[in-house]
mmCIF file of C-alpha atoms and ligand atoms in Angstrom:
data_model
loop_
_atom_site.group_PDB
_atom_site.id
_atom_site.type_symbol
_atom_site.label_atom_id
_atom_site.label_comp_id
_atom_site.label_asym_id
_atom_site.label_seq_id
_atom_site.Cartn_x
_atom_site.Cartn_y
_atom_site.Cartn_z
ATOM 1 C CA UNK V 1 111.677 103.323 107.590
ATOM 2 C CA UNK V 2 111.151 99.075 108.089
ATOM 3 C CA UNK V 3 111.252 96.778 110.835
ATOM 4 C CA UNK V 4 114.854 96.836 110.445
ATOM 5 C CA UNK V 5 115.679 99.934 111.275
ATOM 6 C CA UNK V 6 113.137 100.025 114.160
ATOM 7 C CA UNK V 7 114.653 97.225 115.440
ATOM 8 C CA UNK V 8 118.182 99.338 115.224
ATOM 9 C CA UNK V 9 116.708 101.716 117.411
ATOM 10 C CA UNK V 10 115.919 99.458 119.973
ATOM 11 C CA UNK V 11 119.193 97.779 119.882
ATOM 12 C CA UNK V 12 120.894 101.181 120.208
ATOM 13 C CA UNK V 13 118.478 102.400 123.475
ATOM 14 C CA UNK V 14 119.020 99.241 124.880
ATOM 15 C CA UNK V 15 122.957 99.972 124.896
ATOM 16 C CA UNK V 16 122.213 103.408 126.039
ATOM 17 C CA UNK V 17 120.548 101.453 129.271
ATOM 18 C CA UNK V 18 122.960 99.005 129.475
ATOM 19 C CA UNK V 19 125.439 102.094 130.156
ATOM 20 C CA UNK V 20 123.465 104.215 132.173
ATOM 21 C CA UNK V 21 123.336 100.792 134.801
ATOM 22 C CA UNK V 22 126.912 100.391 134.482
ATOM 23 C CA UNK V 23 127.388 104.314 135.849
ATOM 24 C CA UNK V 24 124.723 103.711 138.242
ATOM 25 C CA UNK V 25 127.078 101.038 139.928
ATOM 26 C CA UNK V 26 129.725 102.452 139.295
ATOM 27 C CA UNK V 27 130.862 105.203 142.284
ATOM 28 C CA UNK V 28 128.910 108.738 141.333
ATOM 29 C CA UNK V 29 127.951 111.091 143.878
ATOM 30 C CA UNK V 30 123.881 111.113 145.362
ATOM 31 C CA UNK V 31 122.954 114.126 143.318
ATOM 32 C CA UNK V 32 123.500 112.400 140.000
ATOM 33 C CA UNK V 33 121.806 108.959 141.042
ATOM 34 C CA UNK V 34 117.889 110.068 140.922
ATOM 35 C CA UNK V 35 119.044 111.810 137.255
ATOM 36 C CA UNK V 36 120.176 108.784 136.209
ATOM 37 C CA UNK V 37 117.130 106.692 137.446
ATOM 38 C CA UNK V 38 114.851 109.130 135.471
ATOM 39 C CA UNK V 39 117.175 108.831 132.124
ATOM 40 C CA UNK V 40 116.504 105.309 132.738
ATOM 41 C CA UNK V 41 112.806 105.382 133.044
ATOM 42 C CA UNK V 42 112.742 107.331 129.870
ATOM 43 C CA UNK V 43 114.752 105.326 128.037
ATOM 44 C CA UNK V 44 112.505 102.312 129.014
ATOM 45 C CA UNK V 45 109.242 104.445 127.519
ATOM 46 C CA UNK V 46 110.690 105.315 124.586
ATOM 47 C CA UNK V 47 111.794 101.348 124.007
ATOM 48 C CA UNK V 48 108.205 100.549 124.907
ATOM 49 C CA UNK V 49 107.072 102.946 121.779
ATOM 50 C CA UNK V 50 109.633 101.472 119.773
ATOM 51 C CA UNK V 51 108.482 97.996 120.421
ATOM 52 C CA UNK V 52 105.103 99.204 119.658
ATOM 53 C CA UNK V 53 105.636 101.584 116.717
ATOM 54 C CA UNK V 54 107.873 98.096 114.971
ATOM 55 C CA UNK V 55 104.780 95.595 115.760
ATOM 56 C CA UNK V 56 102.196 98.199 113.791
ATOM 57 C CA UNK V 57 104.722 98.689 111.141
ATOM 58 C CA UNK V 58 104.958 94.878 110.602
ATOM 59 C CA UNK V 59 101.041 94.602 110.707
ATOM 60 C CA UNK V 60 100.806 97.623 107.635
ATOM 61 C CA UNK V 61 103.724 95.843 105.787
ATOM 62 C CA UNK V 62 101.571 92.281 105.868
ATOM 63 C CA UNK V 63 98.053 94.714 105.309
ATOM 64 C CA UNK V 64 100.385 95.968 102.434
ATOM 65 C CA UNK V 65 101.663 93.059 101.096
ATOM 66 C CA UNK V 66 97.999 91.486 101.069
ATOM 67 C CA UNK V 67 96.351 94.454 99.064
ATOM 68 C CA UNK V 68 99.045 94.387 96.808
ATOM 69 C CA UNK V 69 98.055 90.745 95.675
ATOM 70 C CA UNK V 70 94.672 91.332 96.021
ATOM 71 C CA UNK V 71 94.507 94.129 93.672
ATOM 72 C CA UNK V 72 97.133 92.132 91.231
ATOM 73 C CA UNK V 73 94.153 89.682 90.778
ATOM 74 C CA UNK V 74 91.420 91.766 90.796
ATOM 75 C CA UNK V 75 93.615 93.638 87.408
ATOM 76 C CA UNK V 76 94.282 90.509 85.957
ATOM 77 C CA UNK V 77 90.504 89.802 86.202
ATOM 78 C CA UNK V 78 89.620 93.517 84.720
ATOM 79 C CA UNK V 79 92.139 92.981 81.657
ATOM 80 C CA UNK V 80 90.491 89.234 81.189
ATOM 81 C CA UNK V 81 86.765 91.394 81.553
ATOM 82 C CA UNK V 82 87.946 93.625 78.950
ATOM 83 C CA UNK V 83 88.003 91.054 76.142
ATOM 84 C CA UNK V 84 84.572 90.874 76.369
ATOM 85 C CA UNK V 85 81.515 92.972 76.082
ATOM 86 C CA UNK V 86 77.899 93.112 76.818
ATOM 87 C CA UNK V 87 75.813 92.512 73.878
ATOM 88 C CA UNK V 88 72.225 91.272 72.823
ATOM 89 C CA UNK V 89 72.768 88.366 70.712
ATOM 90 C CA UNK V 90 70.934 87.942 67.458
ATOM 91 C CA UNK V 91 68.855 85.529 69.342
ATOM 92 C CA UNK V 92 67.485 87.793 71.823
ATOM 93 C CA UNK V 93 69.945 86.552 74.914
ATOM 94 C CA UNK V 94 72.228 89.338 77.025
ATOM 95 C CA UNK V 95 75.694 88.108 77.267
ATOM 96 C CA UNK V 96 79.120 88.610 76.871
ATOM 97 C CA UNK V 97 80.597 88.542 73.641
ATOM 98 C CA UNK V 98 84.394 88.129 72.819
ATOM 99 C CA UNK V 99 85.887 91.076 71.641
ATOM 100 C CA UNK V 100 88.164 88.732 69.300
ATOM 101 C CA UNK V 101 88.787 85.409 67.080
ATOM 102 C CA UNK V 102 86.846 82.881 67.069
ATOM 103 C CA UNK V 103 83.820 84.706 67.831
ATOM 104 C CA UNK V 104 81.842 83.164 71.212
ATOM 105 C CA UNK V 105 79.788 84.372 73.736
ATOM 106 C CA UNK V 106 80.469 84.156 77.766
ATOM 107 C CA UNK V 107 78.014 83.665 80.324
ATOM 108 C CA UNK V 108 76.449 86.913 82.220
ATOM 109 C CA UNK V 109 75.875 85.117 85.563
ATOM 110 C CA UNK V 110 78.772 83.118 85.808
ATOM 111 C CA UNK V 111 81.026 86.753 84.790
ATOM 112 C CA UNK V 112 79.282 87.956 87.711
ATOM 113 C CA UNK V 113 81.625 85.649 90.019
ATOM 114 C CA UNK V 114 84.144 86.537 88.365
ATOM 115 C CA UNK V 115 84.370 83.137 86.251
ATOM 116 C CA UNK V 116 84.717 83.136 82.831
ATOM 117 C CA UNK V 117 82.388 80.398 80.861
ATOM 118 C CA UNK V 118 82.060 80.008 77.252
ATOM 119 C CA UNK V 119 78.440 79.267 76.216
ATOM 120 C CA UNK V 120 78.100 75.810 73.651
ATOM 121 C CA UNK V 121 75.574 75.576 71.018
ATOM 122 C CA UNK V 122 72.690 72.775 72.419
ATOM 123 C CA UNK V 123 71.990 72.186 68.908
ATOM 124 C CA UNK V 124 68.496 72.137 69.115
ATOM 125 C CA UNK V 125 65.948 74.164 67.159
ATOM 126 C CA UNK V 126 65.524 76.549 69.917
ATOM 127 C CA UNK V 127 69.298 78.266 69.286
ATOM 128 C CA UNK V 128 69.664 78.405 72.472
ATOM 129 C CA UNK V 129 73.436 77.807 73.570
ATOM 130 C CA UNK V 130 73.927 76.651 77.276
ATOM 131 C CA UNK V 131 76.927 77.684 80.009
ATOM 132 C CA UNK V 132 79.250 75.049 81.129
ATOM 133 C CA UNK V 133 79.442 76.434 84.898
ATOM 134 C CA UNK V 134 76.137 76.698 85.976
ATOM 135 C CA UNK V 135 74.129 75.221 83.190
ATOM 136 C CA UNK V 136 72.083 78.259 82.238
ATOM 137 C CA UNK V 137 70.460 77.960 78.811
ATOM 138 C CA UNK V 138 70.881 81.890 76.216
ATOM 139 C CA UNK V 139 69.186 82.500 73.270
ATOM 140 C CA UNK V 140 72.398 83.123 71.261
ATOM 141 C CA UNK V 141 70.742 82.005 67.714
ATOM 142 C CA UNK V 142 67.094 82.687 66.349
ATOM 143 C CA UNK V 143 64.840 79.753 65.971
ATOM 144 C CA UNK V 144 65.792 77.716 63.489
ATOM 145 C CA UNK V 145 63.442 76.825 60.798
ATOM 146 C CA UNK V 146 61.746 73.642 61.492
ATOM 147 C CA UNK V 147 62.703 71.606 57.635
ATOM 148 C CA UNK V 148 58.775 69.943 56.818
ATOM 149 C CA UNK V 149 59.250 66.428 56.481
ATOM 150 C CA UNK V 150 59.395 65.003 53.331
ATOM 151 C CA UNK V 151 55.262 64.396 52.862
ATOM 152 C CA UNK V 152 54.899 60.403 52.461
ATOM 153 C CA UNK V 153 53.490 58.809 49.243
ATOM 154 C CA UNK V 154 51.506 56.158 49.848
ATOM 155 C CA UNK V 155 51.154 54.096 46.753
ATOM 156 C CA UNK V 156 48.036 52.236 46.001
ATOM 157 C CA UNK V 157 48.465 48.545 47.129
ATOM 158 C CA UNK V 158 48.260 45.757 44.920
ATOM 159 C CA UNK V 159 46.351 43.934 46.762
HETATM 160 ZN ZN1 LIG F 1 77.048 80.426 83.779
#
């Protein structure tokens, strides 16, 4: 059943009232008059339902229609989720890690609203990489080895 036929109803009742009025005037005995008040009343009860029973029908079918998207989204979010998984990087840092090519890690906080952020390498000794939504710094690498610096050879002076 939809709004349309509902609405079919209605139409069709308000006919049947239509009618009954038109008999009303029209010349039939005493007896039959009160009967044909009461059919009326009736009739105007059950169009009252009607009118009721279509405007609750229409309010599910929008509650309907708006679940329907919302749960649309929240799959296309679930299937985009299920690229990734949660894994300690060899750094030490909890994140996300694509399940795929090229290999990168997402952000754990940002996943958490439901945003997906790919963490950059700060290239600094620390290997920590940092998320481009809200700036939160991973340890995604171990420390890199600090290189000694080439020792200096001071030469005698001539002097
Ligand atoms: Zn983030």
């Amino acid at each position: 059943m939809d709004v349309t036929t509902i609405t079919a109803a209605y139409q069709s009742l308000k006919s049947v009232k239509d009618l009954l009025a038109a008999v009303f005037e029209a010349k039939v005995d005493a007896e039959a008059k009160p009967k044909i008040l009461e059919a009326q009343a009736q009739l105007g009860e059950v169009q009252d339902t009607l009118f009721a029973l279509r405007e609750q029908l229409f309010q599910l079918q929008e509650e309907r229609n708006q679940l329907k998207s919302e749960l649309a989204a929240s799959e296309a979010w679930l299937s985009k989720l299920n690229q990734y998984e949660l894994s300690q990087a060899s750094g030490g840092g909890i994140v996300y890690r694509y399940k795929g090519e090229p290999i990168h890690f997402a952000c754990p906080s940002c996943i958490n609203k439901q945003q997906i952020h790919i963490l950059q390498d700060n290239r600094t000794i620390s290997g920590k990489y940092r998320c481009t939504g809200c700036n939160s710094e991973f340890p995604i690498e171990p420390r890199r080895k600090v290189e000694p610096l080439p020792t200096q050879h001071h030469w005698p002076s001539e002097g």
